[in-house]
mmCIF file of C-alpha atoms in Angstrom:
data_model
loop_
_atom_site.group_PDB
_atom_site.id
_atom_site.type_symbol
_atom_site.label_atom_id
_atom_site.label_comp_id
_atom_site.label_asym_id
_atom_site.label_seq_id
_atom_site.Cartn_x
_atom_site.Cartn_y
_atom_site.Cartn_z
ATOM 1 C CA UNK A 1 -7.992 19.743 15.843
ATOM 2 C CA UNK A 2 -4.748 18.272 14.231
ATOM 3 C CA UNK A 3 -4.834 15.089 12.566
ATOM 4 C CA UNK A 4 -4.499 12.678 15.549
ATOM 5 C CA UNK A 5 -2.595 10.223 13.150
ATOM 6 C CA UNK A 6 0.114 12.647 11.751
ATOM 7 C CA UNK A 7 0.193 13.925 16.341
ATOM 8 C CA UNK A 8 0.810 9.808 16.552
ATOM 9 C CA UNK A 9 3.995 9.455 14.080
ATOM 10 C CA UNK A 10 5.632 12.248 15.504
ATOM 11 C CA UNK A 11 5.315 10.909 19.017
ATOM 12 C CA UNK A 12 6.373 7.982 17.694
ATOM 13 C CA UNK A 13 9.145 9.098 16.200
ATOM 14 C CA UNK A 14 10.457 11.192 18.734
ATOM 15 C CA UNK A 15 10.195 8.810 21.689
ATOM 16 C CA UNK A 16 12.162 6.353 19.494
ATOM 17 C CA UNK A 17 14.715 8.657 19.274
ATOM 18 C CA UNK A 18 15.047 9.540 23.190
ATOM 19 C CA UNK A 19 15.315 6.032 23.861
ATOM 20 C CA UNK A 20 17.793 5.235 21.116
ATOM 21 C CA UNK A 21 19.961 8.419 22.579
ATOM 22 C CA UNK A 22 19.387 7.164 25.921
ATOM 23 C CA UNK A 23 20.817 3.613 25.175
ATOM 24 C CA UNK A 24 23.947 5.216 23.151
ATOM 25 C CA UNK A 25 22.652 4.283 20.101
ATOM 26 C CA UNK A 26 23.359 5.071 16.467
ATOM 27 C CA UNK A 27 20.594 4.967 13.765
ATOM 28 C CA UNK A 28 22.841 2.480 12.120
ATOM 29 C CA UNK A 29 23.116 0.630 15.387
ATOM 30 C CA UNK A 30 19.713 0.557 15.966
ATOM 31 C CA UNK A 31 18.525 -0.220 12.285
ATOM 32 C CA UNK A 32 20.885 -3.313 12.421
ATOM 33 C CA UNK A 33 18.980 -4.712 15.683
ATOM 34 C CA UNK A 34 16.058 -4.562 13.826
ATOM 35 C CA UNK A 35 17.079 -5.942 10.511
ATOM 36 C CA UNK A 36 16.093 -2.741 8.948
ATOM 37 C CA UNK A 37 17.781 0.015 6.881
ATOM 38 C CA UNK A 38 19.207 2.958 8.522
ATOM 39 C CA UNK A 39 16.947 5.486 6.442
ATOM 40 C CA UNK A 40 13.721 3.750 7.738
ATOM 41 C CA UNK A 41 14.510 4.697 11.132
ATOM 42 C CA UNK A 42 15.492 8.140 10.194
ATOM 43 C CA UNK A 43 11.813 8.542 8.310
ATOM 44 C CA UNK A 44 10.328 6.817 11.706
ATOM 45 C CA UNK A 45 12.217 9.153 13.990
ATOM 46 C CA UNK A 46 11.103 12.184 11.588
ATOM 47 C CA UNK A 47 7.414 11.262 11.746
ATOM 48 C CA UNK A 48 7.663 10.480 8.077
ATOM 49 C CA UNK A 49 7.295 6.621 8.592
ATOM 50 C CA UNK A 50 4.379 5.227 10.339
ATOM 51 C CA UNK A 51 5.461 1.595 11.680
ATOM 52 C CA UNK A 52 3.333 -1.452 12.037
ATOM 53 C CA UNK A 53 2.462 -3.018 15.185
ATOM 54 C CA UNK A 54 5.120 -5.681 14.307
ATOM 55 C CA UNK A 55 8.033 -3.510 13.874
ATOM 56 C CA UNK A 56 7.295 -1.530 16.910
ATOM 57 C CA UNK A 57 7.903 -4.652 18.669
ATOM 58 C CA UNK A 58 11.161 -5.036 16.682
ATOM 59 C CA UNK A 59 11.869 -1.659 17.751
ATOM 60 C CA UNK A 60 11.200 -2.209 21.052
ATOM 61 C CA UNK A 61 13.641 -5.252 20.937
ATOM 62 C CA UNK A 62 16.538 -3.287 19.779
ATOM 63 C CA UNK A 63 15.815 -0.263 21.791
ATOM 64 C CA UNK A 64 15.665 -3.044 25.007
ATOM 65 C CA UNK A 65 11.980 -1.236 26.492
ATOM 66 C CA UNK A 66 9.118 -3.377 26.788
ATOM 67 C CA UNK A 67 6.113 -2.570 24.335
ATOM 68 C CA UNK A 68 4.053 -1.907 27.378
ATOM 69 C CA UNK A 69 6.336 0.856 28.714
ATOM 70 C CA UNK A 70 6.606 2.025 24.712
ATOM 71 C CA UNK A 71 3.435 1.955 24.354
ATOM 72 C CA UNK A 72 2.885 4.147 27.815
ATOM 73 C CA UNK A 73 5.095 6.557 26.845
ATOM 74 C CA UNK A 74 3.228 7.265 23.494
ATOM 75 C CA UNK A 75 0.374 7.743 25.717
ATOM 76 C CA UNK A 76 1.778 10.435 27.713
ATOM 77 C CA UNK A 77 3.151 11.886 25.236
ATOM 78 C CA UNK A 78 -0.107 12.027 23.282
ATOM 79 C CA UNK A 79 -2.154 13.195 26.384
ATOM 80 C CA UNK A 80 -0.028 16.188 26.387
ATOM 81 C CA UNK A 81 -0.342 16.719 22.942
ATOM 82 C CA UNK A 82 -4.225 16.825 23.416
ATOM 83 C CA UNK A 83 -4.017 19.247 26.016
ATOM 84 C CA UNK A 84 -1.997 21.780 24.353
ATOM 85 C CA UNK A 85 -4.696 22.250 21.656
#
């Protein structure tokens, strides 16, 4: 079984960057939301960057998605993930 945390960050990451595509948003865009640095949203949407609860929310804030549907998507997405092993 693959490590369910390293499965996590690159759900993570690439739901962030659907969404962020989606809204017609840059990394730079998107980083300036969120009062972040562009490269910490390029390690995030690489699955290189694990972020905390709290910026998740900021994420969600910039990215204009409720945590709850964020947080739902992950789920799918993870679901999947378990059923392809």
């Amino acid at each position: 079984m693959s490590d369910p945390s390293n499965i996590i960050k690159q759900i993570i990451g690439k739901t962030v960057k659907a969404i962020r595509i989606k809204q017609g948003l840059s990394q730079e865009d998107l980083a300036h939301e969120c009062n972040v640095d562009r490269s910490y949203i390029s390690m995030i949407e690489v699955g290189r960057n694990e972020p905390s609860v709290t910026k998740i929310f900021d994420l969600c804030q910039g990215l204009k998605i409720k945590p709850s549907d964020f947080f739902k998507l992950i789920e799918i997405e993870y679901e999947k993930a378990q059923e392809n092993e």
